[in-house]
PDB file of C-alpha atoms in Angstrom:
ATOM      1  CA  UNK K   1      20.913   6.531   4.226  1.00 48.00           C
ATOM      2  CA  UNK K   2      17.805   7.069   2.096  1.00 52.00           C
ATOM      3  CA  UNK K   3      17.912   9.103  -1.084  1.00 51.00           C
ATOM      4  CA  UNK K   4      15.058  10.513  -3.158  1.00 47.00           C
ATOM      5  CA  UNK K   5      14.354  11.609  -6.685  1.00 42.00           C
ATOM      6  CA  UNK K   6      11.452  13.741  -7.906  1.00 40.00           C
ATOM      7  CA  UNK K   7       9.482  16.008  -5.608  1.00 39.00           C
ATOM      8  CA  UNK K   8       6.032  14.581  -4.809  1.00 37.00           C
ATOM      9  CA  UNK K   9       3.645  16.398  -7.169  1.00 35.00           C
ATOM     10  CA  UNK K  10       0.562  17.960  -5.605  1.00 30.00           C
ATOM     11  CA  UNK K  11      -1.061  18.904  -8.906  1.00 33.00           C
ATOM     12  CA  UNK K  12      -2.417  16.605 -11.650  1.00 29.00           C
ATOM     13  CA  UNK K  13       0.376  15.197 -13.767  1.00 29.00           C
ATOM     14  CA  UNK K  14      -1.402  16.292 -16.913  1.00 31.00           C
ATOM     15  CA  UNK K  15      -4.834  17.382 -18.000  1.00 34.00           C
ATOM     16  CA  UNK K  16      -7.361  14.533 -18.255  1.00 36.00           C
ATOM     17  CA  UNK K  17      -7.437  13.001 -21.723  1.00 40.00           C
ATOM     18  CA  UNK K  18     -10.051  10.952 -23.515  1.00 45.00           C
ATOM     19  CA  UNK K  19      -9.539   7.264 -22.843  1.00 48.00           C
ATOM     20  CA  UNK K  20     -12.475   4.984 -23.500  1.00 43.00           C
ATOM     21  CA  UNK K  21     -11.000   2.279 -21.273  1.00 48.00           C
ATOM     22  CA  UNK K  22     -11.368   4.623 -18.283  1.00 55.00           C
ATOM     23  CA  UNK K  23     -14.971   5.635 -18.884  1.00 53.00           C
ATOM     24  CA  UNK K  24     -16.579   2.516 -17.393  1.00 65.00           C
ATOM     25  CA  UNK K  25     -15.055   2.501 -13.932  1.00 77.00           C
ATOM     26  CA  UNK K  26     -17.203   0.825 -11.312  1.00 88.00           C
ATOM     27  CA  UNK K  27     -18.357   3.252  -8.618  1.00 93.00           C
ATOM     28  CA  UNK K  28     -18.118   1.914  -5.050  1.00 94.00           C
ATOM     29  CA  UNK K  29     -19.608   3.129  -1.789  1.00 95.00           C
ATOM     30  CA  UNK K  30     -20.237   1.689   1.690  1.00 96.00           C
ATOM     31  CA  UNK K  31     -22.755   2.387   4.430  1.00 95.00           C
ATOM     32  CA  UNK K  32     -22.363   5.006   7.130  1.00 95.00           C
ATOM     33  CA  UNK K  33     -22.447   2.219   9.735  1.00 96.00           C
ATOM     34  CA  UNK K  34     -19.500   0.439   8.118  1.00 97.00           C
ATOM     35  CA  UNK K  35     -17.583   3.701   7.903  1.00 96.00           C
ATOM     36  CA  UNK K  36     -18.032   4.144  11.657  1.00 96.00           C
ATOM     37  CA  UNK K  37     -16.891   0.563  12.376  1.00 97.00           C
ATOM     38  CA  UNK K  38     -13.716   1.025  10.337  1.00 97.00           C
ATOM     39  CA  UNK K  39     -12.924   4.520  11.638  1.00 96.00           C
ATOM     40  CA  UNK K  40     -10.804   3.415  14.649  1.00 96.00           C
ATOM     41  CA  UNK K  41      -8.372   1.635  12.338  1.00 97.00           C
ATOM     42  CA  UNK K  42      -7.899   4.466   9.841  1.00 97.00           C
ATOM     43  CA  UNK K  43      -5.108   7.059   9.799  1.00 95.00           C
ATOM     44  CA  UNK K  44      -5.946  10.591  10.958  1.00 90.00           C
ATOM     45  CA  UNK K  45      -7.714  12.633   8.326  1.00 82.00           C
ATOM     46  CA  UNK K  46      -5.176  14.562   6.299  1.00 72.00           C
ATOM     47  CA  UNK K  47      -5.467  18.263   5.585  1.00 60.00           C
ATOM     48  CA  UNK K  48      -3.057  18.066   2.665  1.00 54.00           C
ATOM     49  CA  UNK K  49      -2.161  15.264   0.280  1.00 50.00           C
ATOM     50  CA  UNK K  50       1.532  14.400   0.146  1.00 48.00           C
ATOM     51  CA  UNK K  51       2.610  17.619   1.832  1.00 46.00           C
ATOM     52  CA  UNK K  52       5.931  18.996   0.662  1.00 39.00           C
ATOM     53  CA  UNK K  53       9.027  18.090   2.632  1.00 39.00           C
ATOM     54  CA  UNK K  54       9.776  20.748   5.241  1.00 40.00           C
ATOM     55  CA  UNK K  55      13.214  22.279   5.768  1.00 37.00           C
ATOM     56  CA  UNK K  56      12.920  21.574   9.473  1.00 34.00           C
ATOM     57  CA  UNK K  57      12.280  18.053  10.774  1.00 40.00           C
ATOM     58  CA  UNK K  58      10.940  19.723  13.930  1.00 37.00           C
ATOM     59  CA  UNK K  59       8.052  21.160  11.910  1.00 32.00           C
ATOM     60  CA  UNK K  60       7.233  17.716  10.531  1.00 38.00           C
ATOM     61  CA  UNK K  61       7.424  16.070  13.932  1.00 37.00           C
ATOM     62  CA  UNK K  62       4.913  18.551  15.330  1.00 34.00           C
ATOM     63  CA  UNK K  63       2.167  17.404  12.935  1.00 35.00           C
ATOM     64  CA  UNK K  64      -0.599  16.417  15.335  1.00 36.00           C
ATOM     65  CA  UNK K  65      -2.526  13.180  15.427  1.00 39.00           C
ATOM     66  CA  UNK K  66      -0.097  10.674  13.946  1.00 40.00           C
ATOM     67  CA  UNK K  67       0.723   7.750  16.195  1.00 40.00           C
ATOM     68  CA  UNK K  68       4.274   7.443  14.830  1.00 42.00           C
ATOM     69  CA  UNK K  69       4.966  11.189  14.490  1.00 40.00           C
ATOM     70  CA  UNK K  70       7.858  11.312  16.958  1.00 44.00           C
ATOM     71  CA  UNK K  71       9.580   8.525  15.008  1.00 58.00           C
ATOM     72  CA  UNK K  72       8.753  10.054  11.606  1.00 83.00           C
ATOM     73  CA  UNK K  73       6.956   6.906  10.469  1.00 94.00           C
ATOM     74  CA  UNK K  74       3.610   6.787   8.655  1.00 96.00           C
ATOM     75  CA  UNK K  75       0.457   5.015   9.781  1.00 97.00           C
ATOM     76  CA  UNK K  76       0.719   1.490   8.312  1.00 98.00           C
ATOM     77  CA  UNK K  77      -2.429  -0.471   7.496  1.00 98.00           C
ATOM     78  CA  UNK K  78      -1.778  -4.076   6.519  1.00 98.00           C
ATOM     79  CA  UNK K  79      -4.738  -5.418   4.549  1.00 98.00           C
ATOM     80  CA  UNK K  80      -5.415  -8.428   2.346  1.00 97.00           C
ATOM     81  CA  UNK K  81      -8.060 -11.032   1.469  1.00 97.00           C
ATOM     82  CA  UNK K  82      -7.639 -14.701   2.319  1.00 97.00           C
ATOM     83  CA  UNK K  83      -9.474 -18.002   2.119  1.00 97.00           C
ATOM     84  CA  UNK K  84     -10.558 -20.056   5.130  1.00 96.00           C
ATOM     85  CA  UNK K  85      -7.261 -21.935   4.849  1.00 95.00           C
ATOM     86  CA  UNK K  86      -5.204 -18.694   5.091  1.00 94.00           C
ATOM     87  CA  UNK K  87      -4.292 -18.573   1.408  1.00 96.00           C
ATOM     88  CA  UNK K  88      -4.301 -15.484  -0.782  1.00 95.00           C
ATOM     89  CA  UNK K  89      -3.661 -17.152  -4.139  1.00 94.00           C
ATOM     90  CA  UNK K  90      -3.978 -20.550  -5.798  1.00 93.00           C
ATOM     91  CA  UNK K  91      -0.305 -20.485  -6.763  1.00 91.00           C
ATOM     92  CA  UNK K  92       2.565 -17.963  -6.954  1.00 87.00           C
ATOM     93  CA  UNK K  93       2.065 -15.373  -9.677  1.00 82.00           C
ATOM     94  CA  UNK K  94      -1.615 -16.199 -10.244  1.00 87.00           C
ATOM     95  CA  UNK K  95      -4.224 -13.572  -9.533  1.00 87.00           C
ATOM     96  CA  UNK K  96      -7.005 -15.148  -7.459  1.00 90.00           C
ATOM     97  CA  UNK K  97     -10.285 -13.363  -6.755  1.00 90.00           C
ATOM     98  CA  UNK K  98     -11.458 -14.004  -3.202  1.00 94.00           C
ATOM     99  CA  UNK K  99     -13.458 -11.032  -1.961  1.00 92.00           C
ATOM    100  CA  UNK K 100     -17.005 -10.158  -3.005  1.00 95.00           C
ATOM    101  CA  UNK K 101     -18.266  -6.848  -4.333  1.00 95.00           C
ATOM    102  CA  UNK K 102     -19.053  -5.561  -0.839  1.00 96.00           C
ATOM    103  CA  UNK K 103     -15.515  -6.035   0.450  1.00 97.00           C
ATOM    104  CA  UNK K 104     -14.116  -4.646  -2.798  1.00 96.00           C
ATOM    105  CA  UNK K 105     -16.086  -1.496  -1.973  1.00 96.00           C
ATOM    106  CA  UNK K 106     -14.516  -1.481   1.486  1.00 97.00           C
ATOM    107  CA  UNK K 107     -11.047  -1.721  -0.071  1.00 97.00           C
ATOM    108  CA  UNK K 108     -11.819   1.272  -2.294  1.00 96.00           C
ATOM    109  CA  UNK K 109     -12.936   3.204   0.794  1.00 97.00           C
ATOM    110  CA  UNK K 110      -9.711   2.331   2.631  1.00 97.00           C
ATOM    111  CA  UNK K 111      -7.614   3.429  -0.327  1.00 96.00           C
ATOM    112  CA  UNK K 112      -9.322   6.821  -0.281  1.00 95.00           C
ATOM    113  CA  UNK K 113      -8.116   7.342   3.298  1.00 95.00           C
ATOM    114  CA  UNK K 114      -4.434   6.538   2.721  1.00 96.00           C
ATOM    115  CA  UNK K 115      -1.720   8.584   1.049  1.00 96.00           C
ATOM    116  CA  UNK K 116      -0.209   5.542  -0.634  1.00 97.00           C
ATOM    117  CA  UNK K 117      -0.732   1.865  -1.508  1.00 97.00           C
ATOM    118  CA  UNK K 118       2.236  -0.487  -1.450  1.00 98.00           C
ATOM    119  CA  UNK K 119       2.604  -3.858  -3.164  1.00 97.00           C
ATOM    120  CA  UNK K 120       5.593  -6.021  -3.977  1.00 95.00           C
ATOM    121  CA  UNK K 121       7.108  -6.285  -7.431  1.00 95.00           C
ATOM    122  CA  UNK K 122       5.876  -9.869  -7.888  1.00 93.00           C
ATOM    123  CA  UNK K 123       2.261  -8.845  -7.288  1.00 94.00           C
ATOM    124  CA  UNK K 124       2.659  -5.845  -9.589  1.00 94.00           C
ATOM    125  CA  UNK K 125       4.043  -8.000 -12.403  1.00 93.00           C
ATOM    126  CA  UNK K 126       1.313 -10.638 -12.015  1.00 91.00           C
ATOM    127  CA  UNK K 127      -1.753  -8.425 -11.596  1.00 91.00           C
ATOM    128  CA  UNK K 128      -1.220  -5.279 -13.707  1.00 92.00           C
ATOM    129  CA  UNK K 129      -3.166  -3.454 -10.959  1.00 93.00           C
ATOM    130  CA  UNK K 130      -4.665   0.025 -11.069  1.00 93.00           C
ATOM    131  CA  UNK K 131      -3.892   0.849  -7.419  1.00 94.00           C
ATOM    132  CA  UNK K 132      -6.253   3.801  -7.515  1.00 94.00           C
ATOM    133  CA  UNK K 133      -9.658   4.178  -5.876  1.00 95.00           C
ATOM    134  CA  UNK K 134     -13.122   4.195  -7.429  1.00 94.00           C
ATOM    135  CA  UNK K 135     -14.818   5.140  -4.173  1.00 95.00           C
ATOM    136  CA  UNK K 136     -17.673   7.629  -4.157  1.00 95.00           C
ATOM    137  CA  UNK K 137     -19.132   9.455  -1.180  1.00 93.00           C
ATOM    138  CA  UNK K 138     -22.407  10.212  -2.972  1.00 91.00           C
ATOM    139  CA  UNK K 139     -22.704   6.994  -4.984  1.00 90.00           C
ATOM    140  CA  UNK K 140     -22.254   8.816  -8.285  1.00 91.00           C
ATOM    141  CA  UNK K 141     -18.965  10.714  -8.489  1.00 92.00           C
ATOM    142  CA  UNK K 142     -15.610   9.031  -7.928  1.00 93.00           C
ATOM    143  CA  UNK K 143     -13.275  10.998  -5.659  1.00 93.00           C
ATOM    144  CA  UNK K 144     -10.883  13.343  -7.394  1.00 92.00           C
ATOM    145  CA  UNK K 145      -7.124  13.238  -7.760  1.00 91.00           C
ATOM    146  CA  UNK K 146      -6.582  14.868  -4.355  1.00 88.00           C
ATOM    147  CA  UNK K 147      -7.892  11.687  -2.711  1.00 91.00           C
ATOM    148  CA  UNK K 148      -6.202   9.214  -5.035  1.00 94.00           C
ATOM    149  CA  UNK K 149      -3.408   7.254  -3.316  1.00 95.00           C
ATOM    150  CA  UNK K 150       0.173   7.056  -4.515  1.00 95.00           C
ATOM    151  CA  UNK K 151       1.052   3.556  -5.849  1.00 96.00           C
ATOM    152  CA  UNK K 152       4.318   2.251  -4.387  1.00 97.00           C
ATOM    153  CA  UNK K 153       6.173  -0.742  -5.845  1.00 96.00           C
ATOM    154  CA  UNK K 154       8.522  -2.386  -3.363  1.00 96.00           C
ATOM    155  CA  UNK K 155      11.292  -3.861  -5.477  1.00 95.00           C
ATOM    156  CA  UNK K 156      14.565  -4.397  -3.580  1.00 92.00           C
ATOM    157  CA  UNK K 157      15.642  -7.053  -6.095  1.00 90.00           C
ATOM    158  CA  UNK K 158      14.775  -4.838  -9.097  1.00 91.00           C
ATOM    159  CA  UNK K 159      12.459  -7.397 -10.705  1.00 91.00           C
ATOM    160  CA  UNK K 160       9.569  -5.047 -11.474  1.00 93.00           C
ATOM    161  CA  UNK K 161       8.658  -4.678 -15.140  1.00 90.00           C
ATOM    162  CA  UNK K 162       6.988  -1.329 -15.850  1.00 89.00           C
ATOM    163  CA  UNK K 163       5.479  -2.757 -19.052  1.00 88.00           C
ATOM    164  CA  UNK K 164       3.381  -5.137 -16.941  1.00 90.00           C
ATOM    165  CA  UNK K 165       1.788  -2.239 -15.056  1.00 91.00           C
ATOM    166  CA  UNK K 166       0.470  -0.182 -17.938  1.00 91.00           C
ATOM    167  CA  UNK K 167      -2.860   0.473 -16.160  1.00 91.00           C
ATOM    168  CA  UNK K 168      -1.199   2.613 -13.488  1.00 92.00           C
ATOM    169  CA  UNK K 169       0.657   4.692 -16.035  1.00 90.00           C
ATOM    170  CA  UNK K 170      -2.493   5.033 -18.157  1.00 91.00           C
ATOM    171  CA  UNK K 171      -4.461   6.361 -15.184  1.00 91.00           C
ATOM    172  CA  UNK K 172      -1.699   8.860 -14.439  1.00 90.00           C
ATOM    173  CA  UNK K 173      -1.608   9.983 -18.073  1.00 87.00           C
ATOM    174  CA  UNK K 174      -5.360  10.545 -17.982  1.00 88.00           C
ATOM    175  CA  UNK K 175      -5.066  12.653 -14.823  1.00 85.00           C
ATOM    176  CA  UNK K 176      -7.335  10.361 -12.767  1.00 86.00           C
ATOM    177  CA  UNK K 177      -4.653   8.523 -10.821  1.00 91.00           C
ATOM    178  CA  UNK K 178      -1.095   8.903  -9.608  1.00 92.00           C
ATOM    179  CA  UNK K 179       1.995   7.476 -11.213  1.00 92.00           C
ATOM    180  CA  UNK K 180       3.845   4.799  -9.207  1.00 93.00           C
ATOM    181  CA  UNK K 181       6.922   5.331  -7.103  1.00 95.00           C
ATOM    182  CA  UNK K 182       9.640   2.689  -7.285  1.00 95.00           C
ATOM    183  CA  UNK K 183      11.125   1.635  -3.925  1.00 95.00           C
ATOM    184  CA  UNK K 184      14.527   0.001  -4.225  1.00 94.00           C
ATOM    185  CA  UNK K 185      17.526  -0.646  -1.995  1.00 92.00           C
ATOM    186  CA  UNK K 186      20.436   1.760  -1.824  1.00 89.00           C
ATOM    187  CA  UNK K 187      22.847  -0.168  -4.053  1.00 85.00           C
ATOM    188  CA  UNK K 188      23.158   1.280  -7.559  1.00 77.00           C
ATOM    189  CA  UNK K 189      22.810  -0.715 -10.785  1.00 80.00           C
ATOM    190  CA  UNK K 190      23.612   0.287 -14.363  1.00 77.00           C
ATOM    191  CA  UNK K 191      19.982   0.256 -15.524  1.00 80.00           C
ATOM    192  CA  UNK K 192      18.605   2.425 -12.690  1.00 86.00           C
ATOM    193  CA  UNK K 193      19.105   5.766 -14.425  1.00 87.00           C
ATOM    194  CA  UNK K 194      17.191   4.692 -17.536  1.00 86.00           C
ATOM    195  CA  UNK K 195      14.265   3.316 -15.539  1.00 87.00           C
ATOM    196  CA  UNK K 196      14.093   6.333 -13.211  1.00 89.00           C
ATOM    197  CA  UNK K 197      13.867   8.650 -16.207  1.00 88.00           C
ATOM    198  CA  UNK K 198      10.998   6.636 -17.655  1.00 84.00           C
ATOM    199  CA  UNK K 199       9.052   6.602 -14.390  1.00 87.00           C
ATOM    200  CA  UNK K 200       9.562  10.329 -13.833  1.00 88.00           C
ATOM    201  CA  UNK K 201       8.196  11.106 -17.305  1.00 84.00           C
ATOM    202  CA  UNK K 202       4.798   9.999 -16.012  1.00 81.00           C
ATOM    203  CA  UNK K 203       5.042  11.931 -12.745  1.00 84.00           C
ATOM    204  CA  UNK K 204       6.386   9.021 -10.730  1.00 89.00           C
ATOM    205  CA  UNK K 205       9.499   8.899  -8.623  1.00 91.00           C
ATOM    206  CA  UNK K 206      11.888   6.729  -6.695  1.00 93.00           C
ATOM    207  CA  UNK K 207      12.816   6.032  -3.097  1.00 94.00           C
ATOM    208  CA  UNK K 208      16.120   4.373  -2.227  1.00 93.00           C
ATOM    209  CA  UNK K 209      16.268   3.107   1.327  1.00 93.00           C
ATOM    210  CA  UNK K 210      17.912   0.283   3.233  1.00 90.00           C
ATOM    211  CA  UNK K 211      19.968  -2.655   2.102  1.00 86.00           C
ATOM    212  CA  UNK K 212      18.826  -5.991   0.750  1.00 87.00           C
ATOM    213  CA  UNK K 213      20.597  -9.303   1.054  1.00 74.00           C
ATOM    214  CA  UNK K 214      18.902 -12.682   0.997  1.00 77.00           C
ATOM    215  CA  UNK K 215      15.207 -12.819   0.122  1.00 75.00           C
ATOM    216  CA  UNK K 216      14.294 -14.792   3.250  1.00 78.00           C
ATOM    217  CA  UNK K 217      15.752 -12.047   5.454  1.00 84.00           C
ATOM    218  CA  UNK K 218      13.337  -9.429   4.176  1.00 90.00           C
ATOM    219  CA  UNK K 219      13.878  -5.684   3.887  1.00 94.00           C
ATOM    220  CA  UNK K 220      14.714  -2.894   6.325  1.00 95.00           C
ATOM    221  CA  UNK K 221      11.166  -1.690   6.875  1.00 96.00           C
ATOM    222  CA  UNK K 222      11.921   1.067   9.349  1.00 95.00           C
ATOM    223  CA  UNK K 223      14.306   2.766   6.914  1.00 95.00           C
ATOM    224  CA  UNK K 224      11.802   2.381   4.067  1.00 96.00           C
ATOM    225  CA  UNK K 225       8.928   3.808   6.115  1.00 96.00           C
ATOM    226  CA  UNK K 226      11.075   6.678   7.324  1.00 95.00           C
ATOM    227  CA  UNK K 227      11.955   7.435   3.710  1.00 94.00           C
ATOM    228  CA  UNK K 228       8.243   7.469   2.827  1.00 95.00           C
ATOM    229  CA  UNK K 229       7.648   9.999   5.593  1.00 94.00           C
ATOM    230  CA  UNK K 230      10.346  12.243   4.165  1.00 92.00           C
ATOM    231  CA  UNK K 231       8.545  12.313   0.787  1.00 90.00           C
ATOM    232  CA  UNK K 232       5.326  13.487   2.467  1.00 91.00           C
ATOM    233  CA  UNK K 233       3.553  10.145   2.897  1.00 94.00           C
ATOM    234  CA  UNK K 234       1.754  10.049   6.241  1.00 94.00           C
ATOM    235  CA  UNK K 235      -0.183   6.803   5.747  1.00 96.00           C
ATOM    236  CA  UNK K 236       0.349   3.712   3.633  1.00 97.00           C
ATOM    237  CA  UNK K 237      -1.943   0.791   2.893  1.00 98.00           C
ATOM    238  CA  UNK K 238       0.054  -2.383   2.304  1.00 98.00           C
ATOM    239  CA  UNK K 239      -1.866  -4.888   0.176  1.00 97.00           C
ATOM    240  CA  UNK K 240       0.602  -7.671  -0.614  1.00 91.00           C
ATOM    241  CA  UNK K 241       1.778 -10.044  -1.806  1.00 93.00           C
ATOM    242  CA  UNK K 242       2.562 -12.829   0.618  1.00 94.00           C
ATOM    243  CA  UNK K 243       6.298 -12.090   0.805  1.00 94.00           C
ATOM    244  CA  UNK K 244       5.588  -8.497   1.831  1.00 96.00           C
ATOM    245  CA  UNK K 245       2.818  -9.435   4.285  1.00 96.00           C
ATOM    246  CA  UNK K 246       4.790 -12.214   5.968  1.00 95.00           C
ATOM    247  CA  UNK K 247       7.845  -9.981   6.297  1.00 95.00           C
ATOM    248  CA  UNK K 248       5.854  -7.233   8.041  1.00 96.00           C
ATOM    249  CA  UNK K 249       4.296  -9.789  10.391  1.00 95.00           C
ATOM    250  CA  UNK K 250       7.713 -10.946  11.645  1.00 94.00           C
ATOM    251  CA  UNK K 251       8.238 -10.236  15.327  1.00 92.00           C
ATOM    252  CA  UNK K 252      10.901  -7.605  14.594  1.00 93.00           C
ATOM    253  CA  UNK K 253       8.573  -5.609  12.320  1.00 95.00           C
ATOM    254  CA  UNK K 254       5.217  -5.868  14.083  1.00 95.00           C
ATOM    255  CA  UNK K 255       5.692  -2.606  15.995  1.00 95.00           C
ATOM    256  CA  UNK K 256       5.686  -0.777  12.652  1.00 96.00           C
ATOM    257  CA  UNK K 257       2.151  -1.928  11.766  1.00 97.00           C
ATOM    258  CA  UNK K 258      -0.646   0.303  13.065  1.00 97.00           C
ATOM    259  CA  UNK K 259      -3.735  -1.607  11.880  1.00 97.00           C
ATOM    260  CA  UNK K 260      -4.521  -4.990  10.353  1.00 98.00           C
ATOM    261  CA  UNK K 261      -7.659  -5.403   8.221  1.00 98.00           C
ATOM    262  CA  UNK K 262      -8.233  -8.877   6.779  1.00 98.00           C
ATOM    263  CA  UNK K 263     -11.076 -10.024   4.524  1.00 98.00           C
ATOM    264  CA  UNK K 264     -11.952 -13.679   5.052  1.00 97.00           C
ATOM    265  CA  UNK K 265     -13.794 -15.270   2.143  1.00 97.00           C
ATOM    266  CA  UNK K 266     -16.002 -18.364   2.633  1.00 97.00           C
ATOM    267  CA  UNK K 267     -13.873 -20.648   0.495  1.00 96.00           C
ATOM    268  CA  UNK K 268     -11.071 -23.194   0.784  1.00 97.00           C
ATOM    269  CA  UNK K 269      -8.401 -23.004  -1.924  1.00 96.00           C
ATOM    270  CA  UNK K 270      -6.858 -26.336  -1.000  1.00 95.00           C
ATOM    271  CA  UNK K 271      -3.237 -27.341  -0.628  1.00 93.00           C
ATOM    272  CA  UNK K 272      -0.485 -25.816  -2.740  1.00 92.00           C
ATOM    273  CA  UNK K 273      -1.534 -22.175  -2.593  1.00 94.00           C
ATOM    274  CA  UNK K 274       0.220 -19.055  -1.342  1.00 95.00           C
ATOM    275  CA  UNK K 275      -0.157 -18.805   2.435  1.00 95.00           C
ATOM    276  CA  UNK K 276       0.053 -15.933   4.896  1.00 95.00           C
ATOM    277  CA  UNK K 277       2.232 -17.420   7.656  1.00 92.00           C
ATOM    278  CA  UNK K 278       5.096 -15.314   9.016  1.00 92.00           C
ATOM    279  CA  UNK K 279       8.300 -17.072  10.105  1.00 88.00           C
ATOM    280  CA  UNK K 280       8.101 -18.163  13.740  1.00 89.00           C
ATOM    281  CA  UNK K 281      10.700 -16.380  15.850  1.00 86.00           C
ATOM    282  CA  UNK K 282      10.274 -18.502  18.990  1.00 86.00           C
ATOM    283  CA  UNK K 283       9.480 -22.214  18.885  1.00 85.00           C
ATOM    284  CA  UNK K 284       6.170 -23.268  20.486  1.00 84.00           C
ATOM    285  CA  UNK K 285       4.878 -19.685  20.734  1.00 87.00           C
ATOM    286  CA  UNK K 286       2.350 -17.751  18.670  1.00 88.00           C
ATOM    287  CA  UNK K 287       4.055 -15.335  16.324  1.00 89.00           C
ATOM    288  CA  UNK K 288       1.409 -12.616  16.591  1.00 91.00           C
ATOM    289  CA  UNK K 289      -1.902 -11.856  18.251  1.00 92.00           C
ATOM    290  CA  UNK K 290      -4.378  -9.062  17.569  1.00 96.00           C
ATOM    291  CA  UNK K 291      -6.132  -6.863  20.097  1.00 96.00           C
ATOM    292  CA  UNK K 292      -9.001  -4.381  19.836  1.00 96.00           C
ATOM    293  CA  UNK K 293     -10.600  -6.634  17.231  1.00 97.00           C
ATOM    294  CA  UNK K 294     -13.824  -5.822  15.369  1.00 97.00           C
ATOM    295  CA  UNK K 295     -15.628  -8.272  13.074  1.00 98.00           C
ATOM    296  CA  UNK K 296     -17.684  -6.732  10.279  1.00 97.00           C
ATOM    297  CA  UNK K 297     -19.858  -8.741   7.833  1.00 97.00           C
ATOM    298  CA  UNK K 298     -19.666  -7.569   4.220  1.00 96.00           C
ATOM    299  CA  UNK K 299     -21.960  -9.634   2.015  1.00 95.00           C
ATOM    300  CA  UNK K 300     -20.759 -13.260   2.145  1.00 96.00           C
ATOM    301  CA  UNK K 301     -17.357 -12.213   3.510  1.00 97.00           C
ATOM    302  CA  UNK K 302     -16.347 -11.151   7.001  1.00 98.00           C
ATOM    303  CA  UNK K 303     -13.743  -8.483   7.740  1.00 98.00           C
ATOM    304  CA  UNK K 304     -11.537  -8.584  10.819  1.00 98.00           C
ATOM    305  CA  UNK K 305      -9.970  -5.293  11.894  1.00 98.00           C
ATOM    306  CA  UNK K 306      -7.544  -5.030  14.793  1.00 98.00           C
ATOM    307  CA  UNK K 307      -4.103  -4.059  16.003  1.00 96.00           C
ATOM    308  CA  UNK K 308      -1.069  -6.201  16.642  1.00 92.00           C
ATOM    309  CA  UNK K 309      -0.708  -6.733  20.379  1.00 87.00           C
ATOM    310  CA  UNK K 310       2.787  -6.138  21.834  1.00 81.00           C
ATOM    311  CA  UNK K 311       4.688  -9.382  22.345  1.00 71.00           C
ATOM    312  CA  UNK K 312       5.174 -10.178  26.020  1.00 64.00           C
TER     313      UNK K 312
END
């Protein structure tokens, strides 16, 4: 059974403060044509950000427009950038830039249209990511806090180090981003209370859902996604790393993924990198196939957007 701490805040965590490191954020925008091409793969437009949990599940289930509403699961967009040889990094734990500025702008646009962004603890520790959006509709002003996504750190093994993600906490302190939520399995550990207190001080929170055994068996995604729904999250953009992506692409989890958006960069990383290749469930059969596919050129990259076709 899932448990939660900290109500999802709907107001800024604090008043914006002066921080010179935040003053030079790159402003991103994309064309109207590209917006229209991506629209079929986006979650329904929200009327409220992270709406408060209702007393009645029936009220929540009646929210119109969400493909998973009757199951109380959010819209899940799986998105990442890869090389021509299906790799997302030169080696484990090394941040590798693949996408160009045009597809970076697309990523910022996608983030604006999701309630939350999820990454694994390994990616969080390696990248010190912001997990906010610098998208602008007018090319000048970055969207406000109401359209900033909630960072989610999936950490069933409790390996995340908050100190390695100071950018996220700095953005939250400045009032221009949201503090991360820590997603862990249901088993308690002695250090949990101390870490939860620290995260909550910056407006963050915690979700406990599912059980976690061996790493190769993955996590209980349906329980985790259901727990997200109960905190008010109606859409989540899952960006990596490879362990998270490959786990969601397993046959047993594919029905939970609403859209897949992959940036393909015109480069080969060569052998030895980190590969997106989900475990094969049936020998001599494809593990997954996409349908309703659209190919969109962005600068030197190409973006493939589609949906996972049901396995026959």
